[in-house]
Short mmCIF file of C-alpha atoms and ligand atoms in Angstrom, two decimals:
data_model
loop_
_atom_site.label_atom_id
_atom_site.label_comp_id
_atom_site.label_asym_id
_atom_site.label_seq_id
_atom_site.Cartn_x
_atom_site.Cartn_y
_atom_site.Cartn_z
CA MET H 1 -12.46 -62.90 -128.85
CA THR H 2 -9.09 -64.36 -130.14
CA PRO H 3 -6.15 -62.04 -129.61
CA PRO H 4 -4.56 -60.59 -132.81
CA PRO H 5 -1.50 -62.54 -134.02
CA PRO H 6 1.75 -61.21 -132.51
CA VAL H 7 3.76 -58.46 -134.15
CA ASP H 8 6.74 -60.49 -135.31
CA LEU H 9 9.84 -58.37 -135.59
CA ARG H 10 12.36 -61.12 -134.92
CA SER H 11 13.55 -61.01 -138.50
CA ASP H 12 12.62 -59.97 -142.05
CA THR H 13 12.89 -63.62 -143.08
CA LEU H 14 9.49 -64.26 -141.44
CA THR H 15 7.50 -62.93 -144.27
CA ARG H 16 5.18 -65.19 -146.24
CA PRO H 17 4.76 -65.00 -149.99
CA THR H 18 1.86 -62.84 -150.96
CA PRO H 19 -1.03 -64.27 -153.12
CA ALA H 20 0.42 -62.47 -156.18
CA MET H 21 3.83 -63.94 -155.54
CA ARG H 22 2.35 -67.40 -155.10
CA HIS H 23 0.50 -66.98 -158.38
CA ALA H 24 3.75 -66.06 -160.15
CA MET H 25 5.33 -69.15 -158.71
CA ALA H 26 2.52 -71.43 -159.80
CA GLU H 27 2.62 -70.07 -163.28
CA ALA H 28 6.41 -70.26 -163.68
CA ALA H 29 7.89 -72.04 -166.77
CA VAL H 30 10.36 -74.56 -165.52
CA GLY H 31 13.09 -77.03 -166.71
CA ASP H 32 16.04 -78.90 -165.15
CA ASP H 33 18.46 -76.24 -163.97
CA VAL H 34 21.21 -78.78 -163.63
CA PHE H 35 21.06 -78.98 -167.42
CA GLY H 36 20.83 -75.16 -167.53
CA GLU H 37 17.31 -75.50 -168.87
CA ASP H 38 15.11 -73.70 -166.43
CA PRO H 39 14.03 -70.57 -168.29
CA THR H 40 12.86 -68.83 -165.15
CA VAL H 41 16.13 -69.35 -163.28
CA ASN H 42 18.03 -68.22 -166.32
CA ALA H 43 15.82 -65.10 -166.60
CA LEU H 44 16.46 -64.31 -162.92
CA GLN H 45 20.19 -64.72 -163.24
CA GLU H 46 20.28 -62.51 -166.30
CA ARG H 47 18.17 -59.91 -164.68
CA VAL H 48 20.26 -59.68 -161.49
CA ALA H 49 23.54 -59.69 -163.40
CA ALA H 50 22.29 -56.83 -165.71
CA LEU H 51 21.03 -54.84 -162.67
CA PHE H 52 24.38 -54.85 -161.07
CA GLY H 53 26.26 -54.39 -164.41
CA HIS H 54 28.15 -57.79 -164.18
CA GLU H 55 28.47 -60.51 -166.73
CA ALA H 56 26.80 -63.38 -164.92
CA ALA H 57 24.80 -64.50 -161.92
CA LEU H 58 24.01 -67.77 -160.06
CA PHE H 59 20.84 -68.55 -158.08
CA VAL H 60 21.62 -70.41 -154.82
CA PRO H 61 19.44 -71.78 -152.01
CA SER H 62 20.66 -69.42 -149.21
CA GLY H 63 22.77 -66.55 -148.26
CA THR H 64 25.02 -68.89 -146.22
CA MET H 65 25.70 -70.96 -149.25
CA ALA H 66 26.31 -67.83 -151.35
CA ASN H 67 28.94 -66.76 -148.84
CA GLN H 68 30.56 -70.24 -148.61
CA ILE H 69 30.71 -70.49 -152.35
CA ALA H 70 32.32 -67.02 -152.48
CA LEU H 71 34.99 -67.96 -149.99
CA GLN H 72 35.74 -71.24 -151.75
CA THR H 73 35.91 -69.46 -155.09
CA TRP H 74 38.08 -66.54 -154.07
CA CYS H 75 40.34 -68.23 -151.56
CA ARG H 76 42.59 -71.27 -151.05
CA HIS H 77 42.77 -73.15 -147.73
CA GLY H 78 44.95 -71.22 -145.33
CA ASP H 79 44.15 -67.74 -146.78
CA ASP H 80 43.31 -64.77 -144.64
CA VAL H 81 40.04 -62.84 -145.17
CA VAL H 82 39.59 -59.36 -143.65
CA ALA H 83 36.01 -58.57 -142.67
CA GLY H 84 34.25 -56.07 -140.43
CA GLN H 85 33.56 -57.03 -136.84
CA GLY H 86 30.52 -59.32 -136.32
CA ALA H 87 30.36 -60.40 -140.03
CA HIS H 88 27.67 -62.94 -140.72
CA VAL H 89 30.21 -65.12 -142.53
CA TRP H 90 32.12 -65.43 -139.29
CA PHE H 91 29.40 -65.38 -136.63
CA TYR H 92 26.27 -67.03 -138.16
CA GLU H 93 27.48 -69.75 -140.42
CA ALA H 94 28.28 -72.56 -138.10
CA GLY H 95 32.02 -72.22 -138.56
CA ALA H 96 31.85 -73.04 -142.22
CA ALA H 97 34.39 -70.49 -143.17
CA ALA H 98 36.92 -72.53 -141.13
CA ALA H 99 35.34 -75.98 -141.70
CA LEU H 100 34.57 -75.90 -145.33
CA ALA H 101 36.47 -72.99 -146.98
CA GLY H 102 39.50 -73.47 -144.66
CA VAL H 103 40.16 -69.74 -144.37
CA GLN H 104 40.82 -67.57 -141.27
CA VAL H 105 38.71 -64.49 -140.94
CA SER H 106 40.42 -61.44 -139.32
CA LEU H 107 37.76 -59.13 -137.91
CA VAL H 108 38.47 -55.35 -137.71
CA GLY H 109 36.80 -52.12 -136.96
CA ASP H 110 33.15 -51.67 -135.85
CA GLY H 111 31.42 -53.69 -138.56
CA LEU H 112 31.57 -51.35 -141.50
CA LEU H 113 35.06 -52.04 -143.10
CA THR H 114 37.06 -48.96 -143.89
CA PRO H 115 40.10 -48.76 -146.19
CA GLU H 116 42.25 -47.77 -143.18
CA ASP H 117 41.16 -50.80 -141.14
CA LEU H 118 41.74 -53.06 -144.13
CA LEU H 119 45.24 -51.66 -144.78
CA ALA H 120 46.24 -52.15 -141.15
CA ALA H 121 44.96 -55.76 -141.25
CA ILE H 122 46.69 -56.95 -144.46
CA LYS H 123 49.22 -59.44 -143.26
CA PRO H 124 52.83 -58.83 -144.16
CA ASP H 125 54.13 -61.12 -146.85
CA ASN H 126 56.38 -63.43 -144.90
CA HIS H 127 56.60 -67.02 -143.80
CA GLN H 128 54.82 -66.59 -140.50
CA THR H 129 51.59 -65.11 -141.77
CA ALA H 130 48.58 -66.31 -143.77
CA PRO H 131 48.25 -64.57 -147.14
CA THR H 132 45.48 -61.94 -147.09
CA THR H 133 43.73 -62.50 -150.34
CA LEU H 134 40.17 -61.21 -149.81
CA ALA H 135 38.40 -58.20 -148.28
CA TRP H 136 34.91 -58.90 -147.20
CA VAL H 137 32.20 -56.25 -146.71
CA GLU H 138 28.62 -56.77 -145.55
CA ASN H 139 25.93 -54.36 -146.63
CA THR H 140 23.85 -53.51 -144.77
CA HIS H 141 25.66 -54.65 -141.70
CA ASN H 142 23.41 -57.14 -139.82
CA ARG H 143 24.77 -57.29 -136.27
CA SER H 144 25.21 -53.61 -135.86
CA GLY H 145 21.59 -52.90 -136.76
CA GLY H 146 21.38 -52.60 -140.53
CA ARG H 147 23.86 -49.72 -140.90
CA ILE H 148 24.95 -48.85 -144.50
CA LEU H 149 28.45 -49.15 -145.75
CA PRO H 150 28.41 -45.94 -147.96
CA LEU H 151 29.06 -46.22 -151.67
CA ALA H 152 31.99 -43.78 -151.37
CA THR H 153 33.68 -45.99 -148.83
CA LEU H 154 33.15 -49.03 -151.01
CA GLN H 155 34.75 -47.25 -153.87
CA ARG H 156 37.76 -46.41 -151.79
CA LEU H 157 37.98 -49.99 -150.51
CA HIS H 158 37.92 -51.19 -154.19
CA GLN H 159 40.84 -48.88 -154.94
CA THR H 160 42.67 -50.30 -151.95
CA THR H 161 42.06 -53.95 -152.82
CA GLN H 162 43.08 -53.24 -156.42
CA ALA H 163 46.28 -51.54 -155.29
CA HIS H 164 47.21 -54.46 -153.01
CA GLY H 165 46.22 -57.40 -155.29
CA LEU H 166 43.31 -58.46 -153.11
CA ARG H 167 39.74 -59.19 -154.19
CA LEU H 168 36.68 -57.39 -152.74
CA HIS H 169 33.52 -59.37 -152.04
CA MET H 170 30.26 -57.91 -150.74
CA ASP H 171 27.78 -59.96 -148.77
CA GLY H 172 24.70 -57.89 -149.84
CA ALA H 173 21.95 -59.88 -148.12
CA ARG H 174 20.30 -56.59 -147.48
CA LEU H 175 21.92 -54.54 -150.15
CA PHE H 176 18.61 -53.52 -151.60
CA ASN H 177 17.82 -51.82 -148.32
CA ALA H 178 21.02 -49.80 -148.74
CA ILE H 179 20.17 -49.01 -152.35
CA VAL H 180 16.63 -47.88 -151.56
CA ALA H 181 17.76 -45.84 -148.55
CA THR H 182 20.48 -44.02 -150.46
CA GLN H 183 18.60 -43.89 -153.77
CA THR H 184 21.55 -45.05 -155.62
CA ASP H 185 22.04 -47.11 -158.81
CA PRO H 186 22.64 -50.83 -158.22
CA ALA H 187 25.23 -50.69 -161.06
CA ALA H 188 27.29 -48.23 -159.06
CA TRP H 189 27.54 -50.74 -156.21
CA GLY H 190 28.27 -53.57 -158.72
CA ALA H 191 31.10 -51.57 -160.23
CA SER H 192 32.79 -51.21 -156.88
CA VAL H 193 33.30 -54.92 -156.06
CA ASP H 194 34.66 -57.98 -157.66
CA ALA H 195 31.52 -59.92 -156.82
CA LEU H 196 28.50 -59.70 -154.58
CA SER H 197 25.50 -61.57 -153.38
CA ILE H 198 21.86 -60.49 -152.68
CA CYS H 199 19.22 -62.18 -150.72
CA LEU H 200 15.67 -62.71 -152.01
CA SER H 201 14.21 -64.17 -148.77
CA LYS H 202 14.76 -61.28 -146.34
CA GLY H 203 13.10 -57.86 -147.06
CA LEU H 204 12.20 -58.92 -150.60
CA GLY H 205 9.73 -61.52 -149.11
CA CYS H 206 10.60 -64.66 -151.16
CA PRO H 207 10.43 -68.09 -149.53
CA VAL H 208 14.00 -69.09 -150.68
CA GLY H 209 17.09 -67.84 -152.44
CA SER H 210 20.09 -65.71 -152.91
CA VAL H 211 21.97 -64.70 -156.05
CA LEU H 212 25.71 -64.40 -156.59
CA VAL H 213 26.83 -61.87 -159.18
CA GLY H 214 30.30 -61.65 -160.82
CA SER H 215 32.31 -62.14 -163.97
CA ARG H 216 31.51 -65.04 -166.28
CA ALA H 217 34.65 -66.83 -165.37
CA TRP H 218 34.07 -66.39 -161.61
CA ILE H 219 30.41 -67.55 -161.84
CA TRP H 220 31.61 -70.62 -163.71
CA ARG H 221 33.77 -71.56 -160.71
CA ALA H 222 30.94 -70.65 -158.36
CA HIS H 223 28.70 -72.95 -160.29
CA ARG H 224 31.03 -75.89 -159.58
CA ALA H 225 31.30 -74.95 -155.88
CA ARG H 226 27.48 -74.81 -155.62
CA LYS H 227 27.38 -78.41 -157.00
CA MET H 228 30.11 -79.48 -154.44
CA LEU H 229 27.93 -78.06 -151.60
CA GLY H 230 24.79 -79.83 -152.91
CA GLY H 231 23.08 -76.57 -153.87
CA ALA H 232 22.24 -77.50 -157.49
CA MET H 233 18.46 -77.66 -157.87
CA ARG H 234 16.18 -78.98 -160.57
CA GLN H 235 12.91 -77.22 -161.42
CA ALA H 236 14.03 -74.22 -159.36
CA GLY H 237 12.09 -71.83 -161.64
CA ILE H 238 9.19 -72.08 -159.16
CA LEU H 239 11.53 -70.32 -156.63
CA ALA H 240 13.19 -68.01 -159.20
CA ALA H 241 9.73 -66.77 -160.22
CA ALA H 242 9.27 -65.46 -156.71
CA GLY H 243 12.54 -63.60 -157.05
CA LEU H 244 11.56 -62.04 -160.40
CA TYR H 245 8.25 -61.01 -158.91
CA ALA H 246 9.97 -59.47 -155.87
CA LEU H 247 12.46 -57.54 -157.94
CA GLU H 248 9.54 -55.96 -159.72
CA HIS H 249 7.24 -55.27 -156.77
CA HIS H 250 9.08 -55.52 -153.45
CA VAL H 251 12.16 -53.29 -153.90
CA GLU H 252 10.82 -49.75 -153.76
CA ARG H 253 8.48 -50.61 -150.91
CA LEU H 254 11.49 -51.26 -148.63
CA ALA H 255 11.28 -47.55 -148.00
CA GLU H 256 8.15 -48.20 -145.96
CA ASP H 257 10.04 -50.63 -143.76
CA HIS H 258 12.66 -47.91 -143.25
CA ARG H 259 10.10 -45.30 -142.39
CA ARG H 260 8.49 -47.60 -139.80
CA ALA H 261 11.89 -48.54 -138.35
CA ARG H 262 12.61 -44.79 -137.94
CA ALA H 263 9.21 -44.05 -136.51
CA PHE H 264 9.67 -46.85 -133.86
CA ALA H 265 13.17 -45.70 -133.06
CA SER H 266 12.23 -42.07 -132.52
CA GLU H 267 9.48 -43.18 -130.04
CA ALA H 268 11.79 -45.68 -128.30
CA ALA H 269 14.77 -43.25 -128.15
CA HIS H 270 12.75 -41.14 -125.59
CA LEU H 271 12.37 -44.01 -123.08
CA PRO H 272 14.72 -43.61 -120.16
CA ALA H 273 15.78 -47.34 -120.15
CA VAL H 274 16.61 -47.41 -123.79
CA THR H 275 20.00 -46.55 -125.38
CA LEU H 276 19.53 -45.79 -129.10
CA ARG H 277 21.29 -43.51 -131.51
CA LEU H 278 18.83 -42.42 -134.24
CA GLU H 279 21.62 -41.95 -136.72
CA ASP H 280 22.36 -45.72 -136.50
CA VAL H 281 18.80 -46.52 -137.65
CA GLN H 282 19.43 -46.30 -141.36
CA THR H 283 17.33 -49.12 -142.85
CA ASN H 284 14.78 -51.63 -141.57
CA ILE H 285 16.54 -52.80 -138.33
CA VAL H 286 16.34 -51.15 -134.90
CA ALA H 287 18.96 -52.43 -132.48
CA PHE H 288 18.81 -50.83 -129.06
CA GLY H 289 20.43 -51.17 -125.64
CA ILE H 290 18.40 -51.72 -122.48
CA ASP H 291 19.52 -50.60 -119.07
CA PRO H 292 20.37 -53.86 -117.34
CA ALA H 293 19.21 -52.38 -113.99
CA ARG H 294 15.80 -52.29 -115.53
CA MET H 295 15.73 -55.64 -117.27
CA SER H 296 17.87 -57.93 -119.38
CA ALA H 297 17.34 -58.31 -123.14
CA ASP H 298 16.03 -61.82 -122.54
CA ASP H 299 13.46 -60.54 -120.02
CA PHE H 300 12.40 -57.79 -122.48
CA VAL H 301 11.89 -60.29 -125.22
CA ALA H 302 9.94 -62.68 -122.89
CA ARG H 303 7.69 -59.99 -121.47
CA ALA H 304 7.09 -58.40 -124.82
CA ALA H 305 6.17 -61.78 -126.29
CA GLN H 306 3.47 -62.18 -123.56
CA ARG H 307 2.01 -58.89 -124.80
CA GLY H 308 2.17 -59.77 -128.49
CA LEU H 309 5.56 -58.31 -129.66
CA LEU H 310 8.25 -60.71 -130.81
CA GLY H 311 11.91 -59.46 -130.84
CA TYR H 312 15.32 -60.94 -130.68
CA ALA H 313 18.00 -60.60 -128.05
CA ILE H 314 21.31 -60.16 -129.87
CA ALA H 315 23.35 -59.55 -126.73
CA PRO H 316 22.66 -59.67 -122.93
CA THR H 317 21.53 -55.98 -123.03
CA ARG H 318 20.66 -55.53 -126.69
CA VAL H 319 17.48 -56.22 -128.58
CA ARG H 320 16.90 -56.19 -132.34
CA LEU H 321 13.57 -55.51 -134.07
CA VAL H 322 13.30 -55.91 -137.89
CA PHE H 323 10.63 -54.29 -139.95
CA HIS H 324 9.32 -56.03 -143.09
CA LEU H 325 6.68 -56.68 -145.69
CA ASP H 326 4.16 -58.11 -143.20
CA ILE H 327 4.27 -55.20 -140.82
CA ASP H 328 1.73 -52.32 -141.34
CA ASP H 329 1.23 -49.11 -139.41
CA ASP H 330 -1.14 -50.81 -136.88
CA SER H 331 1.56 -53.34 -136.05
CA LEU H 332 4.08 -50.55 -135.72
CA GLN H 333 1.80 -48.81 -133.21
CA ARG H 334 1.35 -52.00 -131.17
CA ALA H 335 5.11 -52.43 -131.17
CA VAL H 336 5.65 -48.91 -129.90
CA ASP H 337 2.86 -49.29 -127.19
CA ILE H 338 4.24 -52.57 -125.85
CA THR H 339 7.79 -51.24 -125.75
CA ARG H 340 6.64 -48.13 -123.95
CA GLU H 341 4.69 -50.15 -121.40
CA LEU H 342 7.73 -52.18 -120.55
CA LEU H 343 10.47 -49.59 -120.59
CA ALA H 344 8.89 -46.23 -119.76
C1 PLP F 1 20.80 -63.58 -143.41
C2 PLP F 1 22.18 -63.26 -143.87
C3 PLP F 1 22.92 -64.18 -144.56
C4 PLP F 1 22.60 -65.62 -144.74
O1 PLP F 1 21.37 -65.90 -145.23
P1 PLP F 1 20.64 -67.34 -145.13
O2 PLP F 1 19.79 -67.29 -146.26
O3 PLP F 1 19.95 -67.25 -143.81
O4 PLP F 1 21.70 -68.42 -145.10
C5 PLP F 1 24.20 -63.78 -144.98
N1 PLP F 1 24.68 -62.59 -144.72
C6 PLP F 1 23.94 -61.60 -144.00
C7 PLP F 1 24.52 -60.25 -143.87
C8 PLP F 1 22.65 -61.93 -143.64
O5 PLP F 1 21.99 -61.05 -142.95
#
């Protein structure tokens, strides 16, 4: 008998398009988006802009490109950007913030930026410092395990940036997870930032794509920056169709990923070798510490893989598991059983 395929919790990017999504892609009306003539791309952009209550949106190939476009569009070379500790834009983008946008990123706090941390990090206006022009928030916060930056905090951050002449940008790769978990209106989040991005290829299950959202004037500049980075695409409606499908069918179901993440966490939290605070498991990611006297995170990942559970070591003593569209309750149970077998 062939063993079942492994339970793959390395990331929520591992999802494969469903048959219905593939059907929507195959049927999509397309045109040349460099000419602005792809009706499906245009529909996606209008849909996402309207959802967040902004004037315009831009479909881009990846979250990294969305972030780099945002930095280039908000900042000049030599500017200072204040972001929460561990921000994707600083850690996971191959140094592009420095190499391409030419900005310095000042990291503060524990990941979820607060107005107090931001205020303390704004550089004084003198000849020795880089001008702080942009505050950067990530929601949910990836490296700290999918924690949510609360809407109320974002609103206070926005007041702070407005009072100090800064811009506020939100890397919302997993913003829909935060929206579903808090049952809030996307427009309320949109109203609390100058611009934001969302990702279609993580929890929403699309093969490709992110969307930037902002004012018409800002999106115009982002459009040029996308061209500069080589991100202009032609009959991209095939990809945008997946996005439209996902917005219709894959947003509310994120609650299932959250339920499974919590169920896993409440089992794992009992294991003596595991350090895990249940209040930190707020969306679809479970990040937990392993007692190094028991085994390293790399050892856990290797041994779990032999038993059919794939995870990701995010630090020498820390593992991350991400729940997504392709994980059902049977997979959840196998993940719990394997983790228990290794760490009980
Ligand atoms: C995944 C991710 C990105 C980048 O997305 P890619 O499509 O992989 O380039 C950006 N920000 C956050 C918070 C992410 O989790």
